[in-house]
CSV table of C-alpha atoms and ligand atoms in Angstrom, one decimal:
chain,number,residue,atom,x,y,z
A,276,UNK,CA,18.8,0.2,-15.9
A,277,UNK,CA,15.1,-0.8,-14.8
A,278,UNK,CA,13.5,-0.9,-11.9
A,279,UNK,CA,10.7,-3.6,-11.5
A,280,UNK,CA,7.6,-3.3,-10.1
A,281,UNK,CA,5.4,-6.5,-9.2
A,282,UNK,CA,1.7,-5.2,-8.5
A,283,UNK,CA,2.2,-1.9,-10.6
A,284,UNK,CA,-1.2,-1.8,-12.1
A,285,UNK,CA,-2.5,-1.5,-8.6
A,286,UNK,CA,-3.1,1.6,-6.3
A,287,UNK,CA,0.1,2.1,-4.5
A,288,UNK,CA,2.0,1.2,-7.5
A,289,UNK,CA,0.7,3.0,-10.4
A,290,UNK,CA,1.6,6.3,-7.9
A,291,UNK,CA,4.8,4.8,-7.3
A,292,UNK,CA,5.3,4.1,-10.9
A,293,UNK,CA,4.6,7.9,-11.6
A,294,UNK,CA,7.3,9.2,-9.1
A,295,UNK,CA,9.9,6.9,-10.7
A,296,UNK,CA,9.1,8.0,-14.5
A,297,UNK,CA,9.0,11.4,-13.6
A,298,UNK,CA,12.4,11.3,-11.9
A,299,UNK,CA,13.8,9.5,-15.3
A,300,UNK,CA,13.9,6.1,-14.2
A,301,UNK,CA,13.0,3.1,-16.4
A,302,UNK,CA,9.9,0.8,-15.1
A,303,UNK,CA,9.2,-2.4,-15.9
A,304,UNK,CA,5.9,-4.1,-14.7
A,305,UNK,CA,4.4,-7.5,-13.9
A,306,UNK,CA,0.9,-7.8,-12.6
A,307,UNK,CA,-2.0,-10.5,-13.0
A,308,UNK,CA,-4.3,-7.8,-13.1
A,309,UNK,CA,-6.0,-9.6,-10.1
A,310,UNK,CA,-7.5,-6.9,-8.5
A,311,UNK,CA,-6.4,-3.4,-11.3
A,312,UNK,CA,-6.9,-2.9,-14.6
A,313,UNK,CA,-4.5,-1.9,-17.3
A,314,UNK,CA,-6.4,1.3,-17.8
A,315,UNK,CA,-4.3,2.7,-14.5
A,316,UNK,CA,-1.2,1.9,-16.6
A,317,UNK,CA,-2.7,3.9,-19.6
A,318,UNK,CA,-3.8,7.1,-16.8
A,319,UNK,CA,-0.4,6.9,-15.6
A,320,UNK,CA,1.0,7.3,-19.4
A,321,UNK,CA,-1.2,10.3,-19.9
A,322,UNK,CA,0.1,11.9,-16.7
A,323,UNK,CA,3.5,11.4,-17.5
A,324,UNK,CA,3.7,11.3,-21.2
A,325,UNK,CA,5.9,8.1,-20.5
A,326,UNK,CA,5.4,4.5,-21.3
A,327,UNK,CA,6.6,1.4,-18.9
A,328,UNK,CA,6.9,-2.1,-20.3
A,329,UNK,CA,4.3,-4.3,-19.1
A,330,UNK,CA,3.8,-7.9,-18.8
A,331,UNK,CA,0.3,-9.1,-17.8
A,332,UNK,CA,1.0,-12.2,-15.4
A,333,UNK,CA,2.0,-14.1,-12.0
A,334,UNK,CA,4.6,-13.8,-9.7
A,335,UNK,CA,3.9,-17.2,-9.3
A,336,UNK,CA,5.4,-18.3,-12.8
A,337,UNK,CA,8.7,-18.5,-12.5
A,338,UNK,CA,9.3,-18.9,-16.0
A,339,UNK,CA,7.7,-15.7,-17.0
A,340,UNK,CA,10.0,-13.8,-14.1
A,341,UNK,CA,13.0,-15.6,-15.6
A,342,UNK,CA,12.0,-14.3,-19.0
A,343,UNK,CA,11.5,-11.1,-17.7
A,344,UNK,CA,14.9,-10.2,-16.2
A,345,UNK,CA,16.5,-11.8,-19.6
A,346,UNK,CA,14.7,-9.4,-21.2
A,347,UNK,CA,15.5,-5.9,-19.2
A,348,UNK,CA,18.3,-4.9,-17.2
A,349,UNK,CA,16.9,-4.6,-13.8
A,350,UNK,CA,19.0,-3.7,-11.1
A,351,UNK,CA,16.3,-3.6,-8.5
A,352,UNK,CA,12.6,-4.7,-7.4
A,353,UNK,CA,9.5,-3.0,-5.7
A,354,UNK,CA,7.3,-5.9,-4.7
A,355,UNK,CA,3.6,-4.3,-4.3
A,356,UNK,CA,2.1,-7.6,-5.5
A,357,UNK,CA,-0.2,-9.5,-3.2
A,358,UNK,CA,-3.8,-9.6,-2.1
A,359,UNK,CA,-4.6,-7.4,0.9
A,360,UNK,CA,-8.3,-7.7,2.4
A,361,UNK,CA,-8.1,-9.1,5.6
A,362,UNK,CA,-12.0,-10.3,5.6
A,363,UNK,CA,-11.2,-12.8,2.8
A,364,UNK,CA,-7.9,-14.0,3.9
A,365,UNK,CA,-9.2,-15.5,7.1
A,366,UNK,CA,-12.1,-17.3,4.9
A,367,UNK,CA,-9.2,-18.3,2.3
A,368,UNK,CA,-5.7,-18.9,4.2
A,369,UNK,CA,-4.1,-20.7,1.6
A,370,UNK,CA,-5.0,-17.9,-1.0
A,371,UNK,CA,-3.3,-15.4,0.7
A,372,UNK,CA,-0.3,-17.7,1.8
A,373,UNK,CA,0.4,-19.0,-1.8
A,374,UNK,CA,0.4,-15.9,-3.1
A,375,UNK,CA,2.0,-13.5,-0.6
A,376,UNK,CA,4.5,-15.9,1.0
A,377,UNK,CA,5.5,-18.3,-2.2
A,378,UNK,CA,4.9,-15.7,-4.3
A,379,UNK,CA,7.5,-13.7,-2.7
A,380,UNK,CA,10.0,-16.3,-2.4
A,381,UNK,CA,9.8,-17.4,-6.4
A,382,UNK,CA,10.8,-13.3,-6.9
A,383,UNK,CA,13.4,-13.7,-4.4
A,384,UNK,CA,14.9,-17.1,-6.1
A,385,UNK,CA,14.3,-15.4,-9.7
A,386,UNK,CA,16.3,-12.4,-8.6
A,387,UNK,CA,18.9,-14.6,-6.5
A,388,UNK,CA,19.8,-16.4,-10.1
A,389,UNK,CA,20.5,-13.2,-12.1
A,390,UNK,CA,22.5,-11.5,-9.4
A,391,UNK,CA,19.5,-8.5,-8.5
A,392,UNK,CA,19.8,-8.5,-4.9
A,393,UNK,CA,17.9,-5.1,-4.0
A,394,UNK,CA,14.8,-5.3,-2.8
A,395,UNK,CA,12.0,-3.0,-1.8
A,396,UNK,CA,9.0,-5.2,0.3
A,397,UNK,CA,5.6,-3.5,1.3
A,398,UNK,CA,4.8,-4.7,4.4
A,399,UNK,CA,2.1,-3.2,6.8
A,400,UNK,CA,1.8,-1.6,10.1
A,401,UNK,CA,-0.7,-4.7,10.8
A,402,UNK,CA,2.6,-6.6,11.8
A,403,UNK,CA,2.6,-4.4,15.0
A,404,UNK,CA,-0.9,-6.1,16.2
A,405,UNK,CA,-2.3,-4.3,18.9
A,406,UNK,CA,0.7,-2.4,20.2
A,407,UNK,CA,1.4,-2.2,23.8
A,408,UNK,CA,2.2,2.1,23.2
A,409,UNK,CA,2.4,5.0,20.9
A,410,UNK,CA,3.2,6.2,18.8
A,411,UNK,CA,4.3,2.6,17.4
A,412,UNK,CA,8.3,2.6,16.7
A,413,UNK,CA,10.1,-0.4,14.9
A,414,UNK,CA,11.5,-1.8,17.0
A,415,UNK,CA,7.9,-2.8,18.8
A,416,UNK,CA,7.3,-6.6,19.1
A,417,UNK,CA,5.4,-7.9,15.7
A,418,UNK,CA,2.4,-10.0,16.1
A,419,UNK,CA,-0.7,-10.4,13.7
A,420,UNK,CA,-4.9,-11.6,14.0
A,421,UNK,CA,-5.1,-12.8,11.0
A,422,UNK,CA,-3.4,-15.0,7.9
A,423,UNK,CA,-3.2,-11.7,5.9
A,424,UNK,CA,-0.7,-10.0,8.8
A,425,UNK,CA,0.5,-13.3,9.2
A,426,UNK,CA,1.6,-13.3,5.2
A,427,UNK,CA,3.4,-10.0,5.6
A,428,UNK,CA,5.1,-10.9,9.0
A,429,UNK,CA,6.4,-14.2,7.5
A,430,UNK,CA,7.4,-12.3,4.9
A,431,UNK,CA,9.5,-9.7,6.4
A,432,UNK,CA,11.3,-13.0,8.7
A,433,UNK,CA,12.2,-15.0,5.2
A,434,UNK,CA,13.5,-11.7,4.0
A,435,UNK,CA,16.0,-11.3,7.3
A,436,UNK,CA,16.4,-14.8,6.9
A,437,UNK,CA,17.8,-14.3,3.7
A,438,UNK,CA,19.8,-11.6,4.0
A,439,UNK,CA,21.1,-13.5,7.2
A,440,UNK,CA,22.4,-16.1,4.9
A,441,UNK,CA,23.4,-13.8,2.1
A,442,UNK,CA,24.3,-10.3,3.4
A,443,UNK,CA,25.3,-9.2,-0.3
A,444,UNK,CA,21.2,-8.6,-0.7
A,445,UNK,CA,19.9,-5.4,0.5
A,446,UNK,CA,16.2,-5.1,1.6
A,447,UNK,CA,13.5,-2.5,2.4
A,448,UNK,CA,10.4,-3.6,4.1
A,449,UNK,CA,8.3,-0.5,4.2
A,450,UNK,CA,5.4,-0.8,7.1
A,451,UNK,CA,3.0,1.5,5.5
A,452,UNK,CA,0.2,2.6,7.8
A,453,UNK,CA,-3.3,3.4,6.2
A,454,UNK,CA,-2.9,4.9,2.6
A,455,UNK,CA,-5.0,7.3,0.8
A,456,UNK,CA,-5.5,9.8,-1.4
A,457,UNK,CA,-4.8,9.9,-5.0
A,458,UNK,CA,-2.9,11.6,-7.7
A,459,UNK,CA,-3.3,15.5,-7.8
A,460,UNK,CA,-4.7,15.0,-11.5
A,461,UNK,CA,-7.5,12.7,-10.2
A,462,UNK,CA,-6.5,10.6,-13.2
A,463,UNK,CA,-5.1,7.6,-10.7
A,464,UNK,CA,-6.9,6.6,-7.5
A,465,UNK,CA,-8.1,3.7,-5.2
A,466,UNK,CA,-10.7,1.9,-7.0
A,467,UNK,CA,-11.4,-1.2,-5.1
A,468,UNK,CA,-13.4,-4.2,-7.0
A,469,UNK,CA,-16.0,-4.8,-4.4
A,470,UNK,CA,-17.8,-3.3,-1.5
A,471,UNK,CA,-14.6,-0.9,0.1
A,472,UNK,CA,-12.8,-2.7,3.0
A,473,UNK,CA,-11.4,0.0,4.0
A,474,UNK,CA,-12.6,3.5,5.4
A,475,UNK,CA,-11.4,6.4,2.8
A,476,UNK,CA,-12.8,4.4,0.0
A,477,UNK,CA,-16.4,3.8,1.6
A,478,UNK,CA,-16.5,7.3,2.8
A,479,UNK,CA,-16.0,8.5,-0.9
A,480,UNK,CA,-18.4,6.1,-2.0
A,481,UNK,CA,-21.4,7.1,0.4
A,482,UNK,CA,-20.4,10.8,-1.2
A,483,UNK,CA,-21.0,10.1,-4.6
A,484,UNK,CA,-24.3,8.1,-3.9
A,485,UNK,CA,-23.2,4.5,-4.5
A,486,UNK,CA,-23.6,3.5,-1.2
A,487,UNK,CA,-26.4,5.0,1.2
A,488,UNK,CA,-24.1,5.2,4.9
A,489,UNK,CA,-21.4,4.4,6.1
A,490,UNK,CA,-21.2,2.2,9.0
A,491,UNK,CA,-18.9,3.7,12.1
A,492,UNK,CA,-17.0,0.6,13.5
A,493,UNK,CA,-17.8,1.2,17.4
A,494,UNK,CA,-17.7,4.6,19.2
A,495,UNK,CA,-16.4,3.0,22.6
A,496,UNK,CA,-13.0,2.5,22.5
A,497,UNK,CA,-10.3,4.7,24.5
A,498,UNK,CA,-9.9,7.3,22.0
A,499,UNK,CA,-10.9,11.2,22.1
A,500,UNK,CA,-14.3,10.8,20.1
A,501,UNK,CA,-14.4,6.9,20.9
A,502,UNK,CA,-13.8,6.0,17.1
A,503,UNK,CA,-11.0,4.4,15.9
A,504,UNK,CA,-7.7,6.5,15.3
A,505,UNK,CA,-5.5,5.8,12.5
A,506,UNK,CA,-2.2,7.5,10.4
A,507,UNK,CA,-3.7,8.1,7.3
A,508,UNK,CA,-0.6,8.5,4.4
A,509,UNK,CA,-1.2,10.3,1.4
A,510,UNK,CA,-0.2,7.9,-1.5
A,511,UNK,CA,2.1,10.3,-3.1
A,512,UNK,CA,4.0,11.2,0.0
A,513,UNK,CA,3.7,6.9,0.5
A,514,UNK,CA,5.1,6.7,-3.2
A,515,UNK,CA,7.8,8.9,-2.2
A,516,UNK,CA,9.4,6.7,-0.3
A,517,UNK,CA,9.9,4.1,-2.2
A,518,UNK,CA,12.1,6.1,-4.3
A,519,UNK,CA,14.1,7.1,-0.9
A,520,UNK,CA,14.3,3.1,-0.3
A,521,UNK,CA,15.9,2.6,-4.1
A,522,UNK,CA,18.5,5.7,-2.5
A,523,UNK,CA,19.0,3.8,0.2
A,524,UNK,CA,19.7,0.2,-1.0
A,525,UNK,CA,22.4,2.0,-3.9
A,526,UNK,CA,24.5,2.9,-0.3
A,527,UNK,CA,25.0,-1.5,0.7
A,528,UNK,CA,22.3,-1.0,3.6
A,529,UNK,CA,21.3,-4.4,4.1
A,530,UNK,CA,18.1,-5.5,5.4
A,531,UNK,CA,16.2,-2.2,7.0
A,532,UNK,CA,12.7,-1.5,8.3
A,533,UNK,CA,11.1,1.5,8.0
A,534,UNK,CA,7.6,2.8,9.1
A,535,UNK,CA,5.9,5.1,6.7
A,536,UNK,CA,3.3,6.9,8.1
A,537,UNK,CA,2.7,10.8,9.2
A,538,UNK,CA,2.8,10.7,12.9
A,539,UNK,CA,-0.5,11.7,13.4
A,540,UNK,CA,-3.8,10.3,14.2
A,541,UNK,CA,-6.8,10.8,12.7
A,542,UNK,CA,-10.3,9.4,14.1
A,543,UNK,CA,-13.5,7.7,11.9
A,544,UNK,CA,-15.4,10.7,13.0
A,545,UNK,CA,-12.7,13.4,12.0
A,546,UNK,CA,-12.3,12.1,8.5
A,547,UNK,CA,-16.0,11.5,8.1
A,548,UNK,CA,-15.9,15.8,8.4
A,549,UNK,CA,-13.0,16.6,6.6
A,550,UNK,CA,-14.3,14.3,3.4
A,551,UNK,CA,-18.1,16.7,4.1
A,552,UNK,CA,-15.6,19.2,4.1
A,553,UNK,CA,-13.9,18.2,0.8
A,554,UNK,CA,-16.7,17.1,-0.8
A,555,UNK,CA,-19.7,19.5,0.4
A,556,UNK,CA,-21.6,16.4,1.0
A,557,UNK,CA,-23.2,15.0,4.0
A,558,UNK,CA,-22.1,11.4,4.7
A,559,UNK,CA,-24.2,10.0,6.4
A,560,UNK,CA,-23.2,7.2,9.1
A,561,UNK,CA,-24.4,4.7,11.5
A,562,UNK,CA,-22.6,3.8,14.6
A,563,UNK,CA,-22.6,-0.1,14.7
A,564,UNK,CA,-20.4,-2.4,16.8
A,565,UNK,CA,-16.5,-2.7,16.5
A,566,UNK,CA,-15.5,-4.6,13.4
A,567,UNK,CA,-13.8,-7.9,15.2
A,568,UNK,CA,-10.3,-8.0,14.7
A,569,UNK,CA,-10.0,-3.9,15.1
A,570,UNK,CA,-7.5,-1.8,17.4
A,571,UNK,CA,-8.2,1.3,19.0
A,572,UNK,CA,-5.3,3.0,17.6
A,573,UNK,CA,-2.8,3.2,15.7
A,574,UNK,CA,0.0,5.5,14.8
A,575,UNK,CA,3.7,5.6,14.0
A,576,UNK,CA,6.6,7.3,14.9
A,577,UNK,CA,7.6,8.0,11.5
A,578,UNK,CA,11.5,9.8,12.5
A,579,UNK,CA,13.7,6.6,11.9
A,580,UNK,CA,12.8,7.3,8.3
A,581,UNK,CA,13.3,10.8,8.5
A,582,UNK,CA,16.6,10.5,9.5
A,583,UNK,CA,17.7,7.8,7.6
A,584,UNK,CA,15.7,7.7,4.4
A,585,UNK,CA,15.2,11.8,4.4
A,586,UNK,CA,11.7,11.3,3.9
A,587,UNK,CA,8.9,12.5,6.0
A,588,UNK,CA,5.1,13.4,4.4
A,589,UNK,CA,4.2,16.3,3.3
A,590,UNK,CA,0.5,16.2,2.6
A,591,UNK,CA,-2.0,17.0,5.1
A,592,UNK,CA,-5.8,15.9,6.0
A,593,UNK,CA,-6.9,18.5,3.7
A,594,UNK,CA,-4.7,17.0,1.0
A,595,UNK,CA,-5.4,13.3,1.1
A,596,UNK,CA,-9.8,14.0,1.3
A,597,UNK,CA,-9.5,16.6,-1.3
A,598,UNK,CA,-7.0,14.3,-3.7
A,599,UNK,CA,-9.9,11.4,-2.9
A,600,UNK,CA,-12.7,13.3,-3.4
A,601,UNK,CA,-11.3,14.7,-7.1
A,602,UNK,CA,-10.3,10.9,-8.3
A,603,UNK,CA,-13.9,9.7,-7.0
A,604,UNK,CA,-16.0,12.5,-8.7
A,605,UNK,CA,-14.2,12.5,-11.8
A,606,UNK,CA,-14.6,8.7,-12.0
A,607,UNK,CA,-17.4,7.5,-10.5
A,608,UNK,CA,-16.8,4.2,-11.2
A,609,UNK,CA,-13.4,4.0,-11.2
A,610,UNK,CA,-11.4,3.0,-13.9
A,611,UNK,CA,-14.3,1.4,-15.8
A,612,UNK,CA,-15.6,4.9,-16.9
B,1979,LIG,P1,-3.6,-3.4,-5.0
B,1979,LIG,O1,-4.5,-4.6,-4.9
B,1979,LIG,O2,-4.2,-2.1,-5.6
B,1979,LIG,O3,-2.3,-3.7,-5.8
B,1979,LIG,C1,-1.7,-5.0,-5.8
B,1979,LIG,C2,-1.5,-5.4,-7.2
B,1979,LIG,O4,-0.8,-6.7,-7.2
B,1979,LIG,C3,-2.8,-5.5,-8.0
B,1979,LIG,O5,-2.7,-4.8,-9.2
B,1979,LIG,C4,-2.9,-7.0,-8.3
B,1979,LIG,O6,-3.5,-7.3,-9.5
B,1979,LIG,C5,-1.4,-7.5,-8.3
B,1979,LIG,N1,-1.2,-8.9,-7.9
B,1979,LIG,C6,-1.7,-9.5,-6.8
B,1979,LIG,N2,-1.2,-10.8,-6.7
B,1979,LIG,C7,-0.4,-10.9,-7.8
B,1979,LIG,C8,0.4,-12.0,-8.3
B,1979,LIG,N3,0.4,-13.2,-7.7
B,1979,LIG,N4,1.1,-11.8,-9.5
B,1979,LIG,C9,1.0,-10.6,-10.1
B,1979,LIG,N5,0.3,-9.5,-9.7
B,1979,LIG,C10,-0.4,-9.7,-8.5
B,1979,LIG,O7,-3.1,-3.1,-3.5
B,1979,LIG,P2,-2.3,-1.8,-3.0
B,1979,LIG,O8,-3.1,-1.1,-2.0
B,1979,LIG,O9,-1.6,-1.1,-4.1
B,1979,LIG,O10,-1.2,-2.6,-2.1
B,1979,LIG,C11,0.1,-2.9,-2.6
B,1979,LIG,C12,0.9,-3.6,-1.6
B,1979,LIG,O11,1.0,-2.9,-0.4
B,1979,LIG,C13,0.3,-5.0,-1.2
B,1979,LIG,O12,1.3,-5.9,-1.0
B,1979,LIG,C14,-0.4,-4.7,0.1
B,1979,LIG,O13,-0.5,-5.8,0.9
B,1979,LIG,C15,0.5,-3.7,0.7
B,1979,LIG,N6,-0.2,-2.8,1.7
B,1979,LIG,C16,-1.3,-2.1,1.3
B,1979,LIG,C17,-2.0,-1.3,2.2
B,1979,LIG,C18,-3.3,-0.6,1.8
B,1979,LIG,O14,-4.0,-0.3,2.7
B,1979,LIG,N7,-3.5,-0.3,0.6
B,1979,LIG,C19,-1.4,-1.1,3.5
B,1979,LIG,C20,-0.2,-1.8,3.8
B,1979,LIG,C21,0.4,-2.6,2.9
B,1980,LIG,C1,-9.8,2.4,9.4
B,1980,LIG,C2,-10.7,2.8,10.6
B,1980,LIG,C3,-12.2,1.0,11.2
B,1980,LIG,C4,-14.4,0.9,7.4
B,1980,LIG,C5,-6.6,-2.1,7.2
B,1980,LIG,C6,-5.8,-3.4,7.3
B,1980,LIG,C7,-4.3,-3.2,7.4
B,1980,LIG,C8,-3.9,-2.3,6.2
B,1980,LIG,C9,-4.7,-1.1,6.1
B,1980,LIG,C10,-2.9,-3.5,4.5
B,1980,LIG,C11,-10.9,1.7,11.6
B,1980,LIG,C12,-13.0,2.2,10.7
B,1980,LIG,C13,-13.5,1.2,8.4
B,1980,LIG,C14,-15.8,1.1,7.6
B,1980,LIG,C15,-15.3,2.1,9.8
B,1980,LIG,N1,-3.9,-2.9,5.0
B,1980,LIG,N2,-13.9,1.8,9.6
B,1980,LIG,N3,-16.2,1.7,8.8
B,1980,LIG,O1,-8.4,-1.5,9.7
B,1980,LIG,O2,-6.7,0.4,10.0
B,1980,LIG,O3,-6.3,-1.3,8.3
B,1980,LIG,O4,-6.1,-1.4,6.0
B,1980,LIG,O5,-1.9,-3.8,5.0
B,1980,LIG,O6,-3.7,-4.4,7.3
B,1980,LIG,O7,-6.3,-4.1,8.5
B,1980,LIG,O8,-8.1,0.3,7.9
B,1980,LIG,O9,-9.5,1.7,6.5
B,1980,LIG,O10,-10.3,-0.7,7.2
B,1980,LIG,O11,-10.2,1.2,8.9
B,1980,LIG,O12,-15.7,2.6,10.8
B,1980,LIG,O13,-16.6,0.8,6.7
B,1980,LIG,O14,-12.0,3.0,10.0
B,1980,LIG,O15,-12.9,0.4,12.3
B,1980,LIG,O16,-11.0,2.3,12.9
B,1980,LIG,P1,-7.4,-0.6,9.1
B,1980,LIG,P2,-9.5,0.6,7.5
């Protein structure tokens, strides 16, 4: 039996994919190579001395998932596939629609027609919006600010909806918080396409000289240094749980919603020192104003997992900047070296 993985080439799944093979389980892969390279599937081959079986393509092409579950005997799917920058999605809706939403529901039809009715979803902590309190517990109200949130909350609702209609489907959406890190080998890692969205991968940048500062999103909001506070999630410990989901669906859960994060905050100015730390660099920063569309903060209360996934992390600060700072200075440019 196989598991498939949609998105596998890409960050969180190519550390996902690692856990699996290295815990004996049989991975199957689909991925338009979008925004990853094959070359993580070759790193994660040399790490674990194991091979998946890979087809290059869309989730979109409903003929090419049919062929694939002829093909392999999967008895489950981890759907990592989708485009994530926020930036772009409000300057390209439809983009990020079409491909999250439908490309969500052709997997879900595809599976529905050969009977593979277990499910793991990566949603996002962005469907909490600006939360009301914290630390942020699932059962909060769900909102989003922009058509990428919007993709993963309508998302998560089709998937209830389906369940709702069909409770013999069980379903995992996993509200991951901000991911980081890398492999311990440094052979796997984030290795964004363009100028980094996010925070970890612009901090490693400025460190190995690509880019000359980072710039600090606003030092005024209501925080302890004024930066923004986030739960930063090593991507092992976030790869992890996906294997405690695949537990969970094999026990007829149903639909379930879990947050993954650590529980703890962490601010811009905090990781900016631990990375100098990690890296014996100085980064330097400007403080510029808040990026629109930002929150304050933003953690989870991570214990419904805990309890009912057994999962918690494991890694600390010290852990996710040092894992960064190996994958970025052994591969300065990513996975084109
Ligand atoms: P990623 O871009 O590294 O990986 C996504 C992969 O999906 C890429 O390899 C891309 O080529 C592939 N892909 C995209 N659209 C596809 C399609 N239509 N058909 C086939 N393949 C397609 O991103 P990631 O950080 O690994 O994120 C994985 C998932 O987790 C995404 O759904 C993302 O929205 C979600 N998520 C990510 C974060 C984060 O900060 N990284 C946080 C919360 C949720
Ligand atoms: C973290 C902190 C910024 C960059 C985003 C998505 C969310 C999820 C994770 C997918 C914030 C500050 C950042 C920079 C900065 N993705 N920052 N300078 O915004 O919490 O979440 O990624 O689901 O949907 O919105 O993460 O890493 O962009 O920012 O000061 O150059 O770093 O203001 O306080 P965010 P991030």
């Amino acid at each position: 039996m196989s598991v498939l993985i949609t998105g596998g080439a890409g960050y969180i799944g190519s550390h996902t994919i690692v856990e699996l093979l290295n815990i004996g389980t049989d991975v199957v892969v689909i991925d338009n190579l979008s925004n990853s390279s094959l070359e993580s599937l070759s790193r994660v081959k040399s790490i674990t001395a194991q091979q998946v079986t890979f087809y290059e393509g869309d989730i979109l092409d409903k003929a090419l998932l049919r062929k694939i579950f002829s093909e392999n005997n999967i008895e489950a799917a981890i759907h990592f596939a989708g485009l994530k920058a926020v930036g772009e999605s409000v300057e390209q809706p439809l983009k990020y629609y079409t491909n999250n939403v439908t490309g969500t529901i052709v997997l879900c039809e595809v599976m529905a027609e050969f009977g593979i009715k277990n499910l793991v979803f990566s949603s996002s902590a962005t469907v909490y919006g600006d939360p009301a309190s914290l630390p942020i517990l699932e059962s909060f109200p769900a909102s989003a600010t922009n058509p990428y949130g919007q993709s993963k909350l309508v998302v998560e609702y089709i998937l209830a909806d389906l369940h709702h209609s069909d409770p013999s489907w069980n379903i995992a959406c996993l509200r991951y918080f901000n991911p980081v890190g890398a492999h311990d080998s440094g052979l796997i890692g984030e290795d964004p396409n363009d100028i980094p969205n996010n925070l970890m991968p612009f901090i490693s940048q400025v460190a190995i000289g690509k880019r000359e500062k980072l710039m600090v999103f606003g030092d005024d909001y209501a925080t302890p240094d004024g930066t923004g506070v986030r739960d930063y999630i090593h991507v092992v410990d976030l790869a992890v749980g996906h294997l405690k989901a695949l537990d969970k669906l094999k026990t007829n859960c149903g639909l379930v919603t879990y947050n993954l994060g650590t529980g703890q905050g962490y601010s811009v100015l905090e990781m900016v020192k631990a990375f100098e730390k990690a890296s014996n660099k100085k980064i330097k920063y400007d403080i510029v104003a808040r990026r629109p569309g930002d929150i304050g903060a933003c953690y989870a209360d991570p214990k419904k997992a805990k309890i009912e996934l057994n999962w918690a992390a494991t890694h600390n600060l010290d852990d996710m900047v040092n894992s960064s700072w190996k994958w970025q200075s052994q591969n300065p440019k990513g996975y084109s070296d």
